[in-house]
Amino acid sequence: MTTARDWASYLILSMTAGIIFQVAYIRFVFLEPTYTALGLTGQEYGNVMAVFGAVAAVMYFFGGWFADRFSPRSLIVVALVGTGAADLYLTTSPGYAGVLAAHVVMAVMGMALYWSALVKAIGMLGSASVQGRLFGFLEAVRGVTSTLIGAVGAMLVANAVVPSAGVLGLIRVYGVLCLVFAVLVWSVVRVDRDRLAELGTSTVTLRQLLEAARNPYTWLLGVSIMLMYSFYTTLGYFSPLLQNEFGMAAGLIGAIGVARTYVFQFIGGPLGGLCVDKITRSTAGFLRWTFLGAAAIAGVFLLLPRESGLKWVALGLMFALCLMVFMSRGVYWAGVAEAGIPERHRGGVIGLASGLAYLPDAFLPPLAAWWTGDPASGIPQQGGGYDALFAFLLAAGLLGAVLTTVIVRSQRRAPRGRRPELAPAA
C-alpha cells in the first residue's frame, strides 16, 4: 500500500468484517435477550440459526463465482446494504417467518457476495510479499472493531430497563453502520484492474471438489475442524448456563459475552500461531492438545455441581475453553499447507473441508436449544439438558484428539518432501 487512499481503503474494508456478521451471530453474546426481543422461543431461534447455517454453507461455494464475475467493491456494497436492511427489518420484530427470511438474506449477503469479494479487495491492495501481513492485520482490525462495538452493545443492554429492548437498539446500530460503511466503501475504495487480474480465479469447480473427495486428508481435516467448531457454535449457550444454573448476575452476562466472543478472538489466534511455530511445530499436533484440553473441560463441567458458590470456577473453565477454541480457529487451516497439497488442489480441499467444518451451524443450535430449554418461556430442559450438551462436547473432543493423532502419525511416516495424504484414496 503506497497511498493514503490505499490505507483508508484497507481500514474501511477491515472494519466492515467486524460489523457485517454481528447480528447473524449475536447469539454468542446475547442469546436469551435476542430471541426474547424477536418474539421467539429459544427453540424457534435455534431453528432459525440452523437454517442460516445451512444456507451459509451452501452459499460459500457460490462466493468465488460472484467474486470472479463482478467488481469486489460492488459486491461488498450490495452485501452491506442488504445486510443493513435485514438488520433494520429485524428491529420491527416481524415474527418467526420474517426473522427466518432476514437470516436467509444475511446468509446470502455474507457468504455468497461479501466474503470472497472482501478477500479479493484486500488482496489487490498489496503485492504477493505482503499478503500475509494484509490478512493478519485484517483479523486484528476486525477483532478490535467487534470488541469496541460489542462493549457499547453490552452497556446498551445492561442499562436498558428491559434487556431485549437494549438488544433491539444494538441491532439497529449494526444496521445503520452497515449502511454507513456501504457509502464509505463506494466512495473510498477503488478497483485496481491489473492487480485484481493477478489474483486469479476464486471459483471452486465441481472437478476440484470431486478430486478433493478422493483425498483422505480432506475428510480428516474437515471432520476435525467440524468437531472443534462444535465447541465454538455452542459457546453462546454458556450464558444461560452461568445465569440460570450458577447464579451469575444478569448484569455481568453481556460483558462476559463480549469477552468470550471478541476479546479471545484477537488474543487466541496469534497465541495459537505462536504455539504451533515455537512449541509443537505441527498444526495437527497442537490441535490434538487443544482437543484434549477442551474434552477435559467438558468432562469437568459434566461433573461440576451447579451451585452459586462455584460460579467463578465455571466462569474460569469457560474462559479456558474459549482460549483453546480461538487458538485452534487461528491455525486449523494452516494444516492444508503443512500437508503439502499442491496449490491447484487446495481450492477443492478447502471448499469441501469447509462444507464439513461448518456443518454444526446447521444442526447444533436447535439441538442445543432443545437440550437447554427456555426458562423464560417455561420450557424445561430436554434429553438430559446441559449434561447431554457436555457429554456431546466430551465425545467431540476425544474424537478430535483421535483424528489429529492419525494426521500426526501419517505425516511422521511420510517420506521427506511428500505427504501420504496427497495420494487419492483407492
Short mmCIF file of C-alpha atoms in Angstrom, two decimals:
data_model
loop_
_atom_site.label_atom_id
_atom_site.label_comp_id
_atom_site.label_asym_id
_atom_site.label_seq_id
_atom_site.Cartn_x
_atom_site.Cartn_y
_atom_site.Cartn_z
CA MET A 1 0.00 0.00 0.00
CA THR A 2 1.57 3.23 -1.15
CA THR A 3 -1.10 5.94 -0.90
CA ALA A 4 -3.31 7.37 1.81
CA ARG A 5 -6.31 6.11 -0.17
CA ASP A 6 -4.94 2.55 -0.05
CA TRP A 7 -4.57 2.75 3.71
CA ALA A 8 -8.06 4.25 4.11
CA SER A 9 -9.50 1.53 1.87
CA TYR A 10 -7.76 -1.18 3.89
CA LEU A 11 -9.02 0.19 7.20
CA ILE A 12 -12.60 0.61 5.97
CA LEU A 13 -12.72 -2.85 4.38
CA SER A 14 -11.27 -4.46 7.51
CA MET A 15 -13.81 -2.71 9.73
CA THR A 16 -16.70 -4.00 7.61
CA ALA A 17 -15.64 -7.54 8.57
CA GLY A 18 -16.21 -6.61 12.21
CA ILE A 19 -19.73 -5.37 11.51
CA ILE A 20 -21.50 -7.30 8.78
CA PHE A 21 -21.77 -10.68 10.59
CA GLN A 22 -22.55 -9.40 14.08
CA VAL A 23 -26.35 -9.61 14.04
CA ALA A 24 -26.30 -13.06 12.43
CA TYR A 25 -24.09 -14.30 15.29
CA ILE A 26 -25.39 -12.07 18.08
CA ARG A 27 -26.42 -15.20 20.00
CA PHE A 28 -22.80 -15.67 21.04
CA VAL A 29 -23.12 -12.57 23.22
CA PHE A 30 -26.84 -12.12 23.93
CA LEU A 31 -28.75 -15.36 23.49
CA GLU A 32 -31.86 -15.10 25.66
CA PRO A 33 -32.37 -11.31 25.25
CA THR A 34 -32.14 -11.71 21.45
CA TYR A 35 -34.80 -14.34 20.96
CA THR A 36 -37.00 -12.57 23.51
CA ALA A 37 -36.57 -9.29 21.61
CA LEU A 38 -37.51 -11.02 18.34
CA GLY A 39 -40.62 -12.55 19.91
CA LEU A 40 -39.36 -16.13 19.59
CA THR A 41 -38.75 -19.03 21.92
CA GLY A 42 -35.27 -20.41 22.34
CA GLN A 43 -36.20 -23.44 20.20
CA GLU A 44 -37.58 -21.27 17.39
CA TYR A 45 -34.45 -19.13 17.39
CA GLY A 46 -32.31 -22.27 17.31
CA ASN A 47 -34.25 -23.44 14.24
CA VAL A 48 -33.66 -20.07 12.55
CA MET A 49 -29.93 -20.31 13.22
CA ALA A 50 -29.87 -23.84 11.78
CA VAL A 51 -31.44 -22.60 8.53
CA PHE A 52 -28.96 -19.70 8.48
CA GLY A 53 -26.07 -22.13 8.93
CA ALA A 54 -27.29 -24.47 6.18
CA VAL A 55 -27.83 -21.63 3.69
CA ALA A 56 -24.46 -20.07 4.60
CA ALA A 57 -22.67 -23.40 3.98
CA VAL A 58 -24.24 -23.69 0.51
CA MET A 59 -23.60 -20.04 -0.34
CA TYR A 60 -19.91 -20.46 0.46
CA PHE A 61 -19.49 -22.38 -2.81
CA PHE A 62 -21.06 -19.55 -4.85
CA GLY A 63 -18.84 -16.84 -3.39
CA GLY A 64 -15.91 -17.47 -5.71
CA TRP A 65 -18.19 -17.43 -8.77
CA PHE A 66 -19.56 -14.00 -7.87
CA ALA A 67 -16.10 -12.64 -6.98
CA ASP A 68 -14.74 -13.74 -10.39
CA ARG A 69 -17.50 -12.03 -12.36
CA PHE A 70 -18.31 -8.79 -10.57
CA SER A 71 -16.35 -5.91 -9.06
CA PRO A 72 -15.44 -6.72 -5.44
CA ARG A 73 -16.32 -3.16 -4.42
CA SER A 74 -19.82 -3.50 -5.89
CA LEU A 75 -20.38 -6.88 -4.24
CA ILE A 76 -19.28 -5.57 -0.83
CA VAL A 77 -21.56 -2.52 -1.15
CA VAL A 78 -24.57 -4.66 -2.13
CA ALA A 79 -23.83 -7.09 0.73
CA LEU A 80 -23.60 -4.27 3.29
CA VAL A 81 -26.81 -2.64 2.07
CA GLY A 82 -28.67 -5.96 2.04
CA THR A 83 -27.41 -6.92 5.50
CA GLY A 84 -28.18 -3.46 6.90
CA ALA A 85 -31.72 -3.63 5.55
CA ALA A 86 -32.19 -7.11 7.04
CA ASP A 87 -30.85 -5.88 10.41
CA LEU A 88 -33.24 -2.92 10.48
CA TYR A 89 -36.13 -5.17 9.44
CA LEU A 90 -35.42 -7.40 12.45
CA THR A 91 -35.92 -4.42 14.80
CA THR A 92 -39.61 -4.43 13.81
CA SER A 93 -39.93 -7.91 15.44
CA PRO A 94 -41.53 -9.35 12.28
CA GLY A 95 -42.39 -12.77 13.71
CA TYR A 96 -40.92 -16.18 13.03
CA ALA A 97 -41.28 -16.13 9.22
CA GLY A 98 -39.85 -12.61 8.98
CA VAL A 99 -36.88 -13.42 11.24
CA LEU A 100 -36.20 -16.55 9.21
CA ALA A 101 -36.32 -14.62 5.92
CA ALA A 102 -33.98 -11.93 7.28
CA HIS A 103 -31.41 -14.54 8.31
CA VAL A 104 -31.57 -16.21 4.88
CA VAL A 105 -30.86 -12.80 3.35
CA MET A 106 -27.92 -12.30 5.72
CA ALA A 107 -26.50 -15.73 4.79
CA VAL A 108 -26.68 -14.94 1.07
CA MET A 109 -25.24 -11.45 1.51
CA GLY A 110 -22.43 -12.54 3.82
CA MET A 111 -21.27 -15.79 2.22
CA ALA A 112 -22.22 -15.55 -1.47
CA LEU A 113 -21.49 -11.85 -2.04
CA TYR A 114 -19.31 -10.45 0.72
CA TRP A 115 -16.58 -12.83 1.90
CA SER A 116 -14.86 -13.85 -1.35
CA ALA A 117 -15.19 -10.25 -2.59
CA LEU A 118 -13.51 -9.00 0.59
CA VAL A 119 -10.63 -11.45 0.13
CA LYS A 120 -10.07 -10.13 -3.40
CA ALA A 121 -10.46 -6.49 -2.37
CA ILE A 122 -7.87 -6.89 0.39
CA GLY A 123 -5.56 -8.90 -1.86
CA MET A 124 -5.43 -6.22 -4.56
CA LEU A 125 -4.11 -3.64 -2.06
CA GLY A 126 -0.62 -5.14 -1.91
CA SER A 127 1.93 -7.32 -3.64
CA ALA A 128 2.39 -11.03 -3.03
CA SER A 129 5.14 -10.30 -0.49
CA VAL A 130 2.76 -8.52 1.93
CA GLN A 131 -0.35 -10.70 1.66
CA GLY A 132 0.31 -12.38 5.00
CA ARG A 133 0.50 -9.05 6.79
CA LEU A 134 -2.58 -7.73 4.99
CA PHE A 135 -4.75 -10.62 6.09
CA GLY A 136 -3.16 -10.89 9.53
CA PHE A 137 -3.96 -7.29 10.36
CA LEU A 138 -7.41 -7.73 8.78
CA GLU A 139 -8.24 -10.11 11.63
CA ALA A 140 -6.76 -7.69 14.17
CA VAL A 141 -8.82 -4.72 12.92
CA ARG A 142 -11.88 -6.95 12.69
CA GLY A 143 -11.40 -8.11 16.28
CA VAL A 144 -10.88 -4.60 17.65
CA THR A 145 -13.95 -3.31 15.79
CA SER A 146 -16.09 -6.17 17.07
CA THR A 147 -14.85 -5.67 20.63
CA LEU A 148 -15.45 -1.91 20.73
CA ILE A 149 -18.95 -2.08 19.27
CA GLY A 150 -19.72 -5.17 21.35
CA ALA A 151 -18.70 -3.29 24.52
CA VAL A 152 -21.05 -0.45 23.59
CA GLY A 153 -23.75 -3.02 22.97
CA ALA A 154 -23.17 -4.62 26.37
CA MET A 155 -23.67 -1.21 28.00
CA LEU A 156 -26.86 -0.65 25.98
CA VAL A 157 -28.29 -3.96 27.12
CA ALA A 158 -27.14 -3.58 30.73
CA ASN A 159 -28.60 -0.07 31.05
CA ALA A 160 -31.90 -0.86 29.32
CA VAL A 161 -34.93 -1.28 31.53
CA VAL A 162 -35.62 -4.49 29.60
CA PRO A 163 -32.56 -6.30 28.15
CA SER A 164 -34.46 -7.25 25.00
CA ALA A 165 -35.04 -3.55 24.25
CA GLY A 166 -31.29 -2.98 24.51
CA VAL A 167 -30.66 -5.80 22.02
CA LEU A 168 -33.06 -4.21 19.52
CA GLY A 169 -31.15 -0.95 19.93
CA LEU A 170 -27.86 -2.74 19.27
CA ILE A 171 -29.26 -4.47 16.16
CA ARG A 172 -30.39 -1.06 14.93
CA VAL A 173 -26.86 0.30 15.46
CA TYR A 174 -25.37 -2.54 13.42
CA GLY A 175 -27.91 -1.99 10.65
CA VAL A 176 -27.12 1.71 10.40
CA LEU A 177 -23.35 1.01 10.48
CA CYS A 178 -23.71 -1.42 7.57
CA LEU A 179 -25.38 1.31 5.52
CA VAL A 180 -22.78 3.91 6.53
CA PHE A 181 -19.90 1.62 5.59
CA ALA A 182 -21.57 0.80 2.27
CA VAL A 183 -21.33 4.51 1.43
CA LEU A 184 -17.71 4.65 2.64
CA VAL A 185 -16.67 1.61 0.57
CA TRP A 186 -18.32 3.03 -2.55
CA SER A 187 -16.75 6.45 -2.01
CA VAL A 188 -13.20 5.46 -0.99
CA VAL A 189 -12.31 2.01 -2.37
CA ARG A 190 -11.05 1.85 -5.95
CA VAL A 191 -10.53 -1.32 -8.00
CA ASP A 192 -7.04 -1.88 -9.47
CA ARG A 193 -7.97 -4.00 -12.50
CA ASP A 194 -4.39 -5.08 -13.22
CA ARG A 195 -3.70 -6.18 -9.64
CA LEU A 196 -7.11 -7.86 -9.44
CA ALA A 197 -6.35 -9.90 -12.55
CA GLU A 198 -3.12 -11.17 -10.96
CA LEU A 199 -5.06 -12.74 -8.10
CA GLY A 200 -6.56 -15.37 -10.40
CA THR A 201 -9.84 -17.25 -10.04
CA SER A 202 -11.67 -17.90 -6.77
CA THR A 203 -14.24 -20.32 -8.19
CA VAL A 204 -14.17 -23.87 -6.81
CA THR A 205 -15.14 -26.18 -9.67
CA LEU A 206 -17.03 -29.46 -9.46
CA ARG A 207 -13.94 -31.26 -10.72
CA GLN A 208 -11.86 -29.81 -7.88
CA LEU A 209 -14.47 -30.93 -5.35
CA LEU A 210 -14.52 -34.46 -6.78
CA GLU A 211 -10.73 -34.64 -6.65
CA ALA A 212 -10.82 -33.37 -3.06
CA ALA A 213 -13.40 -36.03 -2.14
CA ARG A 214 -10.88 -38.71 -3.18
CA ASN A 215 -8.23 -37.23 -0.90
CA PRO A 216 -8.42 -38.76 2.61
CA TYR A 217 -6.78 -35.68 4.09
CA THR A 218 -9.88 -33.65 3.11
CA TRP A 219 -12.04 -35.77 5.40
CA LEU A 220 -9.53 -35.84 8.25
CA LEU A 221 -9.16 -32.07 8.10
CA GLY A 222 -12.85 -31.29 7.59
CA VAL A 223 -14.17 -33.55 10.34
CA SER A 224 -11.52 -32.49 12.87
CA ILE A 225 -12.35 -28.81 12.28
CA MET A 226 -16.06 -29.65 12.47
CA LEU A 227 -15.52 -31.16 15.92
CA MET A 228 -13.68 -28.07 17.18
CA TYR A 229 -16.29 -25.81 15.57
CA SER A 230 -18.91 -27.69 17.61
CA PHE A 231 -17.33 -26.19 20.73
CA TYR A 232 -17.39 -22.73 19.13
CA THR A 233 -21.00 -22.83 17.99
CA THR A 234 -22.27 -23.88 21.44
CA LEU A 235 -20.41 -21.15 23.37
CA GLY A 236 -23.50 -18.92 23.30
CA TYR A 237 -25.35 -21.46 25.46
CA PHE A 238 -22.87 -20.90 28.28
CA SER A 239 -24.55 -17.55 29.06
CA PRO A 240 -27.84 -19.09 30.27
CA LEU A 241 -25.80 -21.79 31.99
CA LEU A 242 -23.91 -19.22 34.05
CA GLN A 243 -27.02 -17.16 34.79
CA ASN A 244 -29.65 -19.83 35.39
CA GLU A 245 -27.58 -22.72 36.74
CA PHE A 246 -24.71 -20.98 38.57
CA GLY A 247 -26.50 -17.77 39.61
CA MET A 248 -24.25 -15.30 37.77
CA ALA A 249 -25.66 -11.74 37.93
CA ALA A 250 -27.62 -10.84 34.79
CA GLY A 251 -25.75 -7.52 34.51
CA LEU A 252 -22.45 -9.37 34.01
CA ILE A 253 -23.66 -11.71 31.27
CA GLY A 254 -23.32 -9.14 28.46
CA ALA A 255 -19.76 -8.18 29.43
CA ILE A 256 -18.82 -11.84 29.76
CA GLY A 257 -20.29 -12.50 26.32
CA VAL A 258 -18.23 -9.70 24.76
CA ALA A 259 -15.03 -11.03 26.33
CA ARG A 260 -15.85 -14.60 25.34
CA THR A 261 -16.70 -13.75 21.73
CA TYR A 262 -14.46 -10.82 20.77
CA VAL A 263 -11.54 -10.43 23.16
CA PHE A 264 -10.46 -14.05 22.82
CA GLN A 265 -10.76 -13.69 19.04
CA PHE A 266 -7.73 -11.45 18.70
CA ILE A 267 -5.83 -12.96 21.63
CA GLY A 268 -6.29 -16.62 20.75
CA GLY A 269 -5.36 -16.53 17.06
CA PRO A 270 -1.84 -15.09 17.41
CA LEU A 271 -1.20 -17.19 20.53
CA GLY A 272 -2.19 -20.36 18.69
CA GLY A 273 0.11 -19.49 15.80
CA LEU A 274 2.98 -18.88 18.20
CA CYS A 275 2.41 -22.26 19.89
CA VAL A 276 2.44 -24.05 16.53
CA ASP A 277 5.59 -22.27 15.34
CA LYS A 278 7.61 -22.45 18.56
CA ILE A 279 6.34 -25.45 20.53
CA THR A 280 4.55 -28.22 18.62
CA ARG A 281 5.84 -27.27 15.12
CA SER A 282 2.77 -29.07 13.81
CA THR A 283 -0.78 -27.77 13.44
CA ALA A 284 -2.27 -31.24 13.94
CA GLY A 285 -0.06 -31.80 16.97
CA PHE A 286 -1.22 -28.52 18.51
CA LEU A 287 -4.89 -29.27 17.76
CA ARG A 288 -4.52 -32.64 19.47
CA TRP A 289 -3.59 -30.89 22.71
CA THR A 290 -6.42 -28.35 22.41
CA PHE A 291 -8.91 -31.16 21.77
CA LEU A 292 -7.70 -32.99 24.87
CA GLY A 293 -7.92 -29.79 26.93
CA ALA A 294 -11.41 -28.98 25.62
CA ALA A 295 -12.56 -32.53 26.33
CA ALA A 296 -11.20 -32.30 29.88
CA ILE A 297 -13.09 -29.05 30.49
CA ALA A 298 -16.31 -30.56 29.12
CA GLY A 299 -15.80 -33.50 31.48
CA VAL A 300 -15.32 -31.19 34.46
CA PHE A 301 -18.50 -29.28 33.54
CA LEU A 302 -20.32 -32.60 33.36
CA LEU A 303 -19.31 -33.39 36.97
CA LEU A 304 -19.30 -29.89 38.49
CA PRO A 305 -22.20 -29.20 40.90
CA ARG A 306 -24.27 -26.30 39.57
CA GLU A 307 -24.47 -24.02 42.57
CA SER A 308 -23.84 -20.34 43.11
CA GLY A 309 -20.69 -20.86 45.15
CA LEU A 310 -18.94 -22.36 42.10
CA LYS A 311 -19.92 -19.67 39.57
CA TRP A 312 -16.37 -18.23 39.37
CA VAL A 313 -14.97 -21.72 38.82
CA ALA A 314 -17.47 -22.17 35.99
CA LEU A 315 -16.51 -18.80 34.53
CA GLY A 316 -12.80 -19.68 34.65
CA LEU A 317 -13.45 -23.02 32.94
CA MET A 318 -15.49 -21.31 30.22
CA PHE A 319 -12.73 -18.76 29.56
CA ALA A 320 -10.12 -21.55 29.40
CA LEU A 321 -12.32 -23.34 26.86
CA CYS A 322 -12.70 -20.11 24.85
CA LEU A 323 -8.92 -19.72 24.72
CA MET A 324 -8.50 -23.23 23.33
CA VAL A 325 -11.27 -22.76 20.78
CA PHE A 326 -9.92 -19.45 19.46
CA MET A 327 -6.31 -20.62 19.43
CA SER A 328 -7.49 -23.52 17.28
CA ARG A 329 -9.54 -21.26 14.98
CA GLY A 330 -6.46 -19.20 14.31
CA VAL A 331 -4.40 -22.11 12.94
CA TYR A 332 -6.51 -25.02 11.75
CA TRP A 333 -6.44 -24.11 8.05
CA ALA A 334 -2.64 -23.97 8.18
CA GLY A 335 -2.75 -27.75 8.06
CA VAL A 336 -3.51 -27.61 4.32
CA ALA A 337 -0.07 -26.12 3.61
CA GLU A 338 1.64 -28.49 6.08
CA ALA A 339 0.21 -31.47 4.20
CA GLY A 340 1.99 -30.33 1.05
CA ILE A 341 -1.21 -30.21 -1.01
CA PRO A 342 -0.42 -28.59 -4.40
CA GLU A 343 -1.79 -25.10 -4.97
CA ARG A 344 -4.04 -26.30 -7.79
CA HIS A 345 -5.79 -28.75 -5.45
CA ARG A 346 -6.13 -26.53 -2.40
CA GLY A 347 -9.29 -24.77 -3.54
CA GLY A 348 -11.19 -28.04 -3.76
CA VAL A 349 -9.79 -29.39 -0.49
CA ILE A 350 -10.58 -26.19 1.41
CA GLY A 351 -14.01 -25.92 -0.24
CA LEU A 352 -15.15 -29.44 0.63
CA ALA A 353 -13.47 -29.39 4.05
CA SER A 354 -15.24 -26.09 4.79
CA GLY A 355 -18.59 -27.65 3.96
CA LEU A 356 -17.84 -30.30 6.58
CA ALA A 357 -16.20 -27.93 9.06
CA TYR A 358 -19.13 -25.55 9.43
CA LEU A 359 -21.83 -28.22 9.37
CA PRO A 360 -22.53 -27.80 13.13
CA ASP A 361 -24.21 -24.46 12.36
CA ALA A 362 -26.90 -26.41 10.52
CA PHE A 363 -27.89 -28.74 13.37
CA LEU A 364 -26.36 -27.78 16.73
CA PRO A 365 -28.33 -24.57 17.55
CA PRO A 366 -31.77 -26.29 17.59
CA LEU A 367 -30.34 -29.35 19.33
CA ALA A 368 -28.62 -27.23 21.99
CA ALA A 369 -31.81 -25.17 22.43
CA TRP A 370 -33.79 -28.39 22.92
CA TRP A 371 -31.29 -29.67 25.46
CA THR A 372 -31.04 -26.45 27.50
CA GLY A 373 -34.70 -25.40 27.42
CA ASP A 374 -36.11 -21.89 27.73
CA PRO A 375 -36.76 -20.89 31.36
CA ALA A 376 -38.21 -17.51 30.34
CA SER A 377 -40.96 -19.29 28.38
CA GLY A 378 -41.43 -22.08 30.90
CA ILE A 379 -39.91 -24.70 28.55
CA PRO A 380 -37.94 -27.28 30.57
CA GLN A 381 -34.66 -28.88 29.61
CA GLN A 382 -34.99 -31.97 27.43
CA GLY A 383 -32.96 -35.06 26.64
CA GLY A 384 -30.59 -34.67 29.56
CA GLY A 385 -30.22 -30.87 29.49
CA TYR A 386 -26.72 -29.49 29.93
CA ASP A 387 -25.46 -32.96 30.82
CA ALA A 388 -26.27 -34.04 27.25
CA LEU A 389 -24.54 -30.94 25.84
CA PHE A 390 -21.35 -31.56 27.81
CA ALA A 391 -21.39 -35.29 27.03
CA PHE A 392 -21.61 -34.39 23.34
CA LEU A 393 -18.69 -31.96 23.65
CA LEU A 394 -16.66 -34.51 25.61
CA ALA A 395 -17.16 -37.04 22.81
CA ALA A 396 -16.30 -34.41 20.18
CA GLY A 397 -13.08 -33.54 21.99
CA LEU A 398 -11.96 -37.15 22.31
CA LEU A 399 -12.79 -37.97 18.69
CA GLY A 400 -10.95 -34.83 17.56
CA ALA A 401 -7.88 -35.96 19.51
CA VAL A 402 -8.03 -39.33 17.75
CA LEU A 403 -8.31 -37.78 14.26
CA THR A 404 -5.48 -35.30 14.82
CA THR A 405 -3.33 -38.15 16.14
CA VAL A 406 -3.98 -40.00 12.87
CA ILE A 407 -2.86 -36.91 10.95
CA VAL A 408 0.28 -36.52 13.05
CA ARG A 409 1.28 -40.16 12.66
CA SER A 410 0.64 -40.20 8.91
CA GLN A 411 2.80 -37.11 8.47
CA ARG A 412 5.60 -38.64 10.54
CA ARG A 413 5.55 -41.79 8.40
CA ALA A 414 5.63 -39.84 5.13
CA PRO A 415 8.98 -39.65 3.29
CA ARG A 416 10.72 -36.29 3.38
CA GLY A 417 9.10 -33.85 0.95
CA ARG A 418 5.98 -35.96 0.43
CA ARG A 419 2.77 -36.46 2.40
CA PRO A 420 0.72 -39.64 2.05
CA GLU A 421 -2.46 -37.56 2.08
CA LEU A 422 -1.59 -36.27 -1.40
CA ALA A 423 -2.32 -39.66 -2.95
CA PRO A 424 -6.05 -40.12 -3.70
CA ALA A 425 -7.83 -42.84 -1.83
CA ALA A 426 -8.33 -46.09 -3.69
#
